[in-house]
XYZ file of N, CA and C in Angstrom:
630
model
N 10.816 -13.345 56.675
C 11.980 -12.809 55.985
C 13.210 -13.574 56.448
N 13.830 -14.309 55.525
C 14.956 -15.171 55.908
C 16.310 -14.532 55.631
N 16.343 -13.307 55.088
C 17.557 -12.528 54.820
C 18.399 -13.177 53.726
N 18.584 -12.439 52.655
C 19.297 -12.988 51.493
C 20.687 -13.493 51.853
N 21.200 -14.378 51.030
C 22.432 -15.102 51.351
C 23.684 -14.243 51.272
N 23.574 -12.989 50.786
C 24.766 -12.154 50.661
C 25.315 -11.760 52.026
N 24.513 -11.834 53.077
C 24.997 -11.563 54.432
C 25.485 -12.886 55.010
N 26.789 -13.124 54.887
C 27.318 -14.454 55.200
C 28.107 -14.525 56.502
N 28.378 -13.374 57.126
C 29.316 -13.390 58.247
C 28.671 -13.576 59.611
N 29.457 -14.101 60.556
C 29.091 -14.156 61.963
C 27.776 -14.835 62.258
N 27.029 -14.247 63.199
C 25.785 -14.873 63.655
C 24.705 -14.867 62.585
N 24.878 -14.036 61.531
C 23.887 -13.975 60.470
C 24.254 -14.832 59.261
N 25.255 -15.632 59.378
C 25.684 -16.473 58.260
C 24.521 -17.334 57.776
N 24.404 -17.488 56.439
C 23.300 -18.265 55.881
C 23.304 -19.702 56.387
N 24.471 -20.275 56.627
C 24.520 -21.645 57.125
C 23.760 -21.763 58.459
N 23.851 -20.722 59.303
C 23.134 -20.738 60.583
C 21.648 -20.475 60.376
N 21.336 -19.530 59.509
C 19.930 -19.217 59.249
C 19.242 -20.373 58.519
N 20.000 -21.061 57.699
C 19.485 -22.243 56.982
C 19.038 -23.307 57.976
N 19.883 -23.575 58.968
C 19.546 -24.552 59.997
C 18.358 -24.072 60.826
N 18.301 -22.762 61.083
C 17.189 -22.204 61.855
C 15.874 -22.344 61.094
N 15.929 -22.152 59.772
C 14.737 -22.299 58.942
C 14.190 -23.727 59.042
N 15.094 -24.703 58.982
C 14.687 -26.107 59.097
C 14.025 -26.356 60.456
N 14.620 -25.787 61.523
C 14.069 -25.990 62.875
C 12.684 -25.360 63.006
N 12.540 -24.134 62.508
C 11.255 -23.433 62.626
C 10.161 -24.189 61.880
N 10.475 -24.621 60.654
C 9.488 -25.365 59.868
C 9.158 -26.696 60.551
N 10.165 -27.350 61.093
C 9.939 -28.616 61.785
C 9.112 -28.450 63.042
N 9.309 -27.341 63.760
C 8.578 -27.098 65.005
C 7.137 -26.659 64.752
N 6.904 -25.907 63.661
C 5.582 -25.322 63.435
C 4.760 -26.064 62.389
N 5.422 -26.817 61.528
C 4.780 -27.577 60.434
C 3.622 -26.810 59.787
N 3.897 -25.647 59.205
C 2.810 -24.851 58.610
C 2.233 -25.530 57.372
N 0.949 -25.293 57.121
C 0.343 -25.745 55.870
C 0.892 -24.926 54.711
N 1.074 -23.618 54.959
C 1.565 -22.684 53.947
C 2.635 -21.817 54.581
N 3.720 -21.579 53.846
C 4.824 -20.770 54.341
C 5.112 -19.657 53.344
N 5.027 -18.409 53.806
C 5.292 -17.250 52.969
C 6.685 -16.729 53.298
N 7.543 -16.647 52.284
C 8.966 -16.344 52.471
C 9.327 -15.057 51.737
N 10.216 -14.270 52.348
C 10.786 -13.097 51.677
C 12.316 -13.169 51.741
N 12.952 -12.523 50.784
C 14.411 -12.457 50.620
C 15.039 -13.804 50.289
N 14.313 -14.607 49.547
C 14.904 -15.804 48.937
C 15.156 -15.437 47.484
N 16.298 -14.864 47.222
C 16.568 -14.186 45.955
C 16.781 -15.145 44.797
N 16.302 -14.725 43.621
C 16.536 -15.500 42.399
C 17.813 -15.054 41.689
N 18.465 -14.010 42.202
C 19.716 -13.546 41.595
C 20.878 -14.427 42.039
N 21.856 -14.561 41.162
C 23.018 -15.379 41.501
C 23.955 -14.621 42.439
N 24.467 -15.318 43.429
C 25.456 -14.781 44.353
C 26.564 -15.814 44.435
N 27.759 -15.417 43.943
C 28.899 -16.337 43.893
C 28.532 -17.629 43.165
N 27.815 -17.432 42.050
C 27.505 -18.542 41.158
C 26.283 -19.362 41.530
N 25.620 -19.028 42.638
C 24.468 -19.808 43.069
C 23.277 -18.886 43.327
N 22.077 -19.470 43.221
C 20.866 -18.711 43.523
C 20.332 -19.124 44.896
N 20.065 -18.128 45.712
C 19.583 -18.389 47.058
C 18.278 -19.186 47.031
N 17.363 -18.843 46.128
C 16.069 -19.514 46.072
C 16.227 -21.013 45.815
N 17.258 -21.400 45.050
C 17.463 -22.827 44.769
C 17.795 -23.594 46.044
N 18.635 -22.987 46.902
C 18.997 -23.645 48.153
C 17.804 -23.661 49.108
N 17.071 -22.547 49.165
C 15.873 -22.500 50.005
C 14.875 -23.566 49.549
N 14.734 -23.705 48.243
C 13.829 -24.713 47.692
C 14.272 -26.119 48.096
N 15.578 -26.375 48.045
C 16.106 -27.684 48.458
C 15.813 -27.946 49.932
N 16.089 -26.935 50.770
C 15.894 -27.070 52.211
C 14.433 -27.402 52.524
N 13.530 -26.637 51.930
C 12.112 -26.837 52.228
C 11.561 -28.096 51.565
N 12.120 -28.455 50.407
C 11.718 -29.712 49.759
C 12.072 -30.898 50.641
N 13.251 -30.842 51.258
C 13.670 -31.918 52.165
C 12.758 -32.008 53.386
N 12.106 -30.880 53.709
C 11.166 -30.854 54.832
C 9.744 -31.162 54.381
N 9.578 -31.487 53.081
C 8.275 -31.906 52.580
C 7.435 -30.819 51.945
N 8.057 -29.687 51.572
C 7.300 -28.560 51.020
C 7.585 -28.351 49.538
N 6.625 -27.752 48.855
C 6.767 -27.424 47.439
C 6.541 -25.926 47.240
N 7.232 -25.377 46.263
C 7.036 -23.981 45.902
C 5.858 -23.893 44.927
N 5.078 -22.814 45.024
C 3.879 -22.713 44.180
C 4.189 -22.294 42.757
N 5.256 -21.513 42.565
C 5.576 -21.034 41.219
C 7.074 -20.816 41.071
N 7.608 -21.257 39.945
C 9.009 -20.980 39.608
C 9.084 -20.092 38.370
N 7.986 -19.407 38.081
C 7.953 -18.472 36.952
C 8.544 -17.148 37.415
N 9.865 -17.158 37.643
C 10.534 -16.008 38.241
C 10.585 -14.788 37.324
N 10.262 -14.974 36.058
C 10.336 -13.851 35.115
C 9.026 -13.072 35.010
N 7.943 -13.588 35.618
C 6.670 -12.883 35.524
C 6.610 -11.784 36.581
N 7.438 -10.795 36.389
C 7.596 -9.702 37.346
C 8.013 -8.462 36.564
N 7.767 -7.295 37.136
C 8.148 -6.057 36.479
C 9.638 -6.052 36.159
N 10.007 -5.506 35.014
C 11.421 -5.440 34.631
C 12.221 -4.730 35.715
N 13.296 -5.370 36.174
C 14.167 -4.759 37.173
C 13.772 -5.026 38.607
N 12.635 -5.695 38.833
C 12.223 -5.919 40.228
C 12.978 -7.108 40.826
N 13.244 -7.033 42.118
C 13.863 -8.169 42.806
C 12.806 -9.235 43.033
N 13.229 -10.487 42.986
C 12.296 -11.606 43.117
C 12.689 -12.417 44.347
N 12.160 -12.034 45.485
C 12.542 -12.699 46.724
C 11.369 -13.209 47.531
N 10.140 -12.837 47.144
C 8.952 -13.264 47.882
C 8.360 -14.502 47.217
N 8.197 -15.565 47.992
C 7.729 -16.837 47.449
C 6.762 -17.523 48.408
N 6.083 -18.535 47.903
C 5.086 -19.265 48.686
C 5.366 -20.759 48.587
N 5.410 -21.402 49.733
C 5.596 -22.852 49.807
C 4.390 -23.469 50.516
N 4.083 -24.727 50.175
C 2.948 -25.391 50.812
C 3.268 -26.858 51.067
N 2.549 -27.441 52.013
C 2.702 -28.847 52.359
C 1.729 -29.657 51.498
N 2.210 -30.429 50.516
C 1.321 -31.148 49.599
C 0.539 -32.279 50.259
N 0.908 -32.661 51.475
C 0.132 -33.674 52.187
C -1.166 -33.089 52.725
N -1.184 -31.745 52.886
C -2.368 -31.112 53.477
C -3.019 -30.069 52.567
N -2.278 -29.577 51.574
C -2.803 -28.530 50.692
C -2.600 -28.939 49.233
N -3.437 -28.394 48.364
C -3.274 -28.652 46.935
C -3.474 -27.356 46.154
N -2.850 -27.301 44.976
C -3.056 -26.185 44.053
C -4.253 -26.554 43.186
N -5.351 -25.797 43.251
C -6.568 -26.195 42.530
C -6.488 -25.902 41.035
N -7.293 -26.616 40.281
C -7.499 -26.287 38.868
C -8.561 -25.198 38.819
N -8.242 -24.099 38.174
C -9.134 -22.946 38.196
C -9.849 -22.757 36.868
N -11.107 -22.341 36.915
C -11.833 -22.036 35.680
C -11.139 -20.950 34.866
N -10.472 -20.015 35.581
C -9.835 -18.892 34.895
C -8.389 -19.118 34.492
N -7.836 -20.312 34.773
C -6.468 -20.589 34.333
C -5.462 -20.664 35.467
N -4.419 -19.812 35.425
C -3.286 -19.911 36.343
C -3.712 -19.836 37.808
N -3.041 -20.664 38.624
C -3.348 -20.687 40.053
C -2.258 -20.031 40.884
N -1.130 -19.642 40.270
C -0.027 -19.038 41.024
C 0.847 -18.221 40.096
N 1.548 -17.242 40.665
C 2.456 -16.408 39.881
C 3.046 -15.307 40.730
N 3.586 -14.293 40.081
C 4.152 -13.157 40.801
C 4.022 -11.899 39.959
N 4.183 -10.758 40.623
C 4.124 -9.464 39.942
C 4.966 -8.469 40.715
N 5.425 -7.429 40.038
C 6.144 -6.361 40.717
C 5.192 -5.584 41.604
N 5.657 -5.164 42.787
C 4.761 -4.417 43.670
C 4.453 -3.031 43.112
N 5.276 -2.562 42.166
C 4.937 -1.313 41.485
C 3.656 -1.511 40.666
N 3.466 -2.712 40.143
C 2.242 -3.041 39.421
C 1.063 -3.123 40.373
N 1.297 -3.728 41.534
C 0.243 -3.847 42.543
C -0.232 -2.459 42.983
N 0.744 -1.568 43.250
C 0.403 -0.228 43.703
C 0.092 0.729 42.575
N 0.369 0.304 41.334
C 0.162 1.134 40.142
C 0.834 2.501 40.309
N 2.151 2.439 40.615
C 2.902 3.665 40.836
C 4.349 3.465 40.422
N 5.005 4.562 40.079
C 6.411 4.521 39.693
C 7.283 4.516 40.939
N 8.295 3.639 40.949
C 9.194 3.539 42.086
C 10.416 4.436 41.969
N 10.596 5.085 40.821
C 11.745 5.974 40.660
C 13.052 5.241 40.908
N 13.868 5.784 41.817
C 15.174 5.176 42.118
C 15.081 4.099 43.196
N 13.903 3.908 43.787
C 13.730 2.874 44.814
C 13.537 1.518 44.128
N 14.233 0.507 44.625
C 14.171 -0.824 44.024
C 12.764 -1.416 44.101
N 12.228 -1.768 42.939
C 10.950 -2.469 42.890
C 11.162 -3.897 43.408
N 10.147 -4.463 44.031
C 10.218 -5.823 44.545
C 9.029 -6.618 44.020
N 8.918 -7.868 44.409
C 7.829 -8.684 43.880
C 6.861 -9.122 44.961
N 5.683 -9.462 44.517
C 4.711 -10.156 45.357
C 4.391 -11.470 44.657
N 4.387 -12.550 45.395
C 3.957 -13.841 44.855
C 2.545 -14.122 45.325
N 1.770 -14.818 44.487
C 0.397 -15.154 44.851
C 0.111 -16.597 44.466
N -0.792 -17.213 45.202
C -1.176 -18.602 44.905
C -2.529 -18.911 45.518
N -3.357 -19.602 44.748
C -4.605 -20.157 45.276
C -4.287 -21.549 45.809
N -4.690 -21.816 47.041
C -4.434 -23.117 47.664
C -5.697 -23.590 48.376
N -5.889 -24.905 48.342
C -7.087 -25.505 48.925
C -6.682 -26.645 49.856
N -7.211 -26.693 51.078
C -6.927 -27.834 51.952
C -7.448 -29.123 51.320
N -6.694 -30.189 51.429
C -7.141 -31.471 50.892
C -8.415 -31.920 51.620
N -9.345 -32.430 50.854
C -10.615 -32.851 51.421
C -11.602 -31.714 51.579
N -11.239 -30.530 51.065
C -12.108 -29.367 51.172
C -12.197 -28.672 49.822
N -13.234 -27.888 49.641
C -13.361 -27.083 48.421
C -13.154 -25.601 48.722
N -12.744 -25.292 49.936
C -12.609 -23.904 50.375
C -11.221 -23.366 50.013
N -11.164 -22.656 48.920
C -9.891 -22.138 48.410
C -9.606 -20.754 48.981
N -8.339 -20.503 49.298
C -7.895 -19.188 49.748
C -6.801 -18.676 48.819
N -6.701 -17.357 48.728
C -5.636 -16.718 47.968
C -4.572 -16.254 48.946
N -3.343 -16.741 48.757
C -2.212 -16.362 49.601
C -1.311 -15.407 48.830
N -0.835 -14.363 49.522
C 0.059 -13.377 48.910
C 1.257 -13.166 49.825
N 2.462 -13.331 49.270
C 3.701 -13.040 49.981
C 4.292 -11.768 49.388
N 4.585 -10.778 50.235
C 5.010 -9.470 49.720
C 6.105 -8.880 50.604
N 6.987 -8.112 49.991
C 8.074 -7.447 50.706
C 8.088 -5.978 50.275
N 7.710 -5.087 51.186
C 7.636 -3.661 50.866
C 9.005 -2.994 51.033
N 9.210 -1.833 50.401
C 10.513 -1.145 50.468
C 10.933 -0.854 51.904
N 12.238 -0.866 52.139
C 12.766 -0.638 53.487
C 13.272 0.780 53.703
N 13.458 1.550 52.619
C 14.033 2.889 52.731
C 13.246 3.753 53.715
N 13.973 4.502 54.547
C 13.333 5.346 55.566
C 13.255 6.790 55.068
N 12.495 6.979 54.002
C 12.302 8.304 53.419
C 10.810 8.546 53.237
N 10.443 9.804 53.043
C 9.043 10.145 52.818
C 8.516 9.463 51.564
N 9.337 9.433 50.511
C 8.912 8.808 49.256
C 8.692 7.309 49.438
N 9.600 6.652 50.162
C 9.459 5.209 50.393
C 8.204 4.912 51.201
N 7.867 5.790 52.141
C 6.639 5.597 52.907
C 5.412 5.751 52.005
N 5.483 6.680 51.061
C 4.400 6.818 50.090
C 4.248 5.541 49.262
N 5.383 4.923 48.925
C 5.343 3.673 48.160
C 4.734 2.551 48.988
N 5.159 2.444 50.253
C 4.604 1.399 51.125
C 3.083 1.552 51.246
N 2.641 2.795 51.459
C 1.209 3.043 51.597
C 0.473 2.745 50.292
N 1.089 3.135 49.173
C 0.460 2.911 47.876
C 0.297 1.439 47.552
N 1.349 0.652 47.840
C 1.267 -0.794 47.584
C 0.261 -1.434 48.531
N 0.288 -1.030 49.809
C -0.657 -1.581 50.779
C -2.097 -1.302 50.347
N -2.341 -0.083 49.848
C -3.691 0.264 49.381
C -4.075 -0.539 48.140
N -3.072 -0.929 47.353
C -3.351 -1.666 46.125
C -3.490 -3.163 46.307
N -3.067 -3.695 47.468
C -3.041 -5.150 47.641
C -4.431 -5.778 47.608
N -5.390 -5.196 48.312
C -6.728 -5.794 48.344
C -7.422 -5.702 46.978
N -7.393 -4.530 46.286
C -7.970 -4.490 44.939
C -7.280 -5.456 43.974
N -5.954 -5.587 44.094
C -5.207 -6.527 43.247
C -5.657 -7.956 43.531
N -5.807 -8.280 44.818
C -6.293 -9.606 45.199
C -7.691 -9.845 44.628
N -8.524 -8.822 44.680
C -9.883 -8.962 44.149
C -9.866 -9.231 42.641
N -8.915 -8.597 41.943
C -8.811 -8.828 40.493
C -8.335 -10.245 40.203
N -7.397 -10.741 41.007
C -6.930 -12.119 40.834
C -8.067 -13.111 41.079
N -8.863 -12.833 42.090
C -9.989 -13.711 42.404
C -11.006 -13.681 41.269
N -11.303 -12.479 40.759
C -12.263 -12.358 39.653
C -11.773 -13.131 38.430
N -10.452 -13.053 38.162
C -9.884 -13.751 37.009
C -9.864 -15.267 37.209
N -9.877 -15.706 38.467
C -9.787 -17.144 38.754
C -11.086 -17.874 38.417
N -12.187 -17.147 38.397
C -13.479 -17.789 38.168
C -14.112 -18.323 39.440
N -13.451 -18.087 40.596
C -13.972 -18.562 41.875
C -14.748 -17.444 42.568
N -15.458 -17.805 43.621
C -16.145 -16.812 44.436
C -16.018 -17.217 45.900
N -16.187 -16.264 46.789
C -16.100 -16.563 48.218
C -14.709 -16.922 48.681
N -13.691 -16.398 48.003
C -12.298 -16.726 48.332
C -11.782 -15.796 49.434
N -11.211 -16.379 50.479
C -10.586 -15.578 51.523
C -9.166 -15.209 51.099
N -8.661 -14.106 51.663
C -7.339 -13.591 51.301
C -6.432 -13.626 52.525
N -5.234 -14.169 52.347
C -4.219 -14.175 53.398
C -2.978 -13.460 52.853
N -2.588 -12.378 53.516
C -1.395 -11.628 53.105
C -0.348 -11.756 54.191
N 0.844 -12.196 53.816
C 1.945 -12.304 54.760
C 3.192 -11.711 54.149
N 4.014 -11.085 54.966
C 5.240 -10.543 54.396
C 5.958 -9.615 55.338
N 6.959 -8.955 54.793
C 7.711 -7.944 55.528
C 7.225 -6.587 55.033
N 6.395 -5.928 55.839
C 5.815 -4.648 55.435
C 6.754 -3.473 55.685
N 7.824 -3.697 56.472
C 8.727 -2.606 56.846
C 7.942 -1.415 57.387
N 6.917 -1.717 58.166
C 6.052 -0.696 58.753
C 5.742 -1.114 60.181
N 5.922 -0.193 61.112
C 5.809 -0.522 62.525
C 4.859 0.453 63.217
N 4.057 -0.064 64.130
C 3.019 0.732 64.783
C 3.587 1.992 65.449
N 4.711 1.859 66.141
C 5.256 3.011 66.851
C 5.859 4.049 65.903
N 6.450 3.565 64.801
C 7.100 4.485 63.866
C 6.120 5.027 62.828
N 5.198 4.162 62.386
C 4.206 4.548 61.371
C 2.821 4.079 61.824
N 2.205 4.800 62.772
C 0.900 4.368 63.291
C -0.191 4.299 62.223
N -0.027 5.038 61.139
C -0.986 4.976 60.035
C -0.326 4.378 58.799
N 0.573 3.433 59.044
C 1.356 2.814 57.974
C 0.621 1.695 57.267
N 1.418 0.866 56.564
C 0.857 -0.189 55.716
C -0.031 -1.142 56.494
N 0.355 -1.471 57.731
C -0.461 -2.391 58.529
C -1.833 -1.781 58.820
N -1.888 -0.460 59.032
C -3.153 0.220 59.284
C -4.023 0.240 58.023
N -3.373 0.422 56.873
C -4.089 0.415 55.591
C -4.753 -0.936 55.370
N -4.036 -2.021 55.630
C -4.580 -3.367 55.411
C -5.719 -3.663 56.375
N -5.592 -3.185 57.617
C -6.673 -3.372 58.590
C -7.937 -2.659 58.123
N -7.770 -1.439 57.625
C -8.926 -0.674 57.155
C -9.524 -1.275 55.882
N -8.734 -2.108 55.181
C -9.243 -2.787 53.985
C -10.006 -4.063 54.328
N -10.131 -4.336 55.656
C -10.935 -5.468 56.086
C -10.146 -6.702 56.473
N -8.804 -6.621 56.440
C -7.997 -7.774 56.842
C -7.746 -7.742 58.347
N -7.559 -8.906 58.938
C -7.346 -9.041 60.369
C -5.897 -9.435 60.625
N -5.230 -8.712 61.526
C -3.844 -9.022 61.848
C -3.818 -10.279 62.708
N -3.201 -11.338 62.175
C -3.166 -12.605 62.882
C -2.457 -12.528 64.224
N -1.474 -11.612 64.350
C -0.709 -11.498 65.591
C -1.578 -10.965 66.723
N -2.489 -10.028 66.407
C -3.293 -9.393 67.451
C -4.740 -9.858 67.451
N -5.092 -10.795 66.556
C -6.492 -11.234 66.474
C -6.927 -11.903 67.772
């Protein structure tokens, strides 16, 4: 989560976070980078995602999809996926599209009411020289600290694996591994049975504690 550009003051100024993003990518050189809060909405005449795209392009990365409209009406579009084309490729799929996005209300198949819907981006990526394709999902769950928002977080978390399975089925591939990265807004101490617990019970392994 790189924090949208509307927070411009002091230590959180985008100019500082922009430089930090370049340093982190340069130090870690990830094959795939899952980003949240890179907004497609205009702020003072500019779109944050365009600048993020420039920054990461200069570091040798490409975005998997710029189809920013393939999302539920009214949802924020801040979750994106970048990859290193020297090491990864977007495969040609028997089932068609290899990348896109959707509203998390669609993923969870639930109404968000007055809570802002957000997006999840997805992409099939394959290491160069390999045929082993994985499905990557970048997602940002609601941050509201209410009972209803927690129900939404749990609902989307429960829907992520079935949604991934549907994407895989539509791709025409088999044996595809799933990697989910994002800001779940769920913490072990505050929500011991929260979204992270739901994903673990769905068979995913937390990379931090693996």
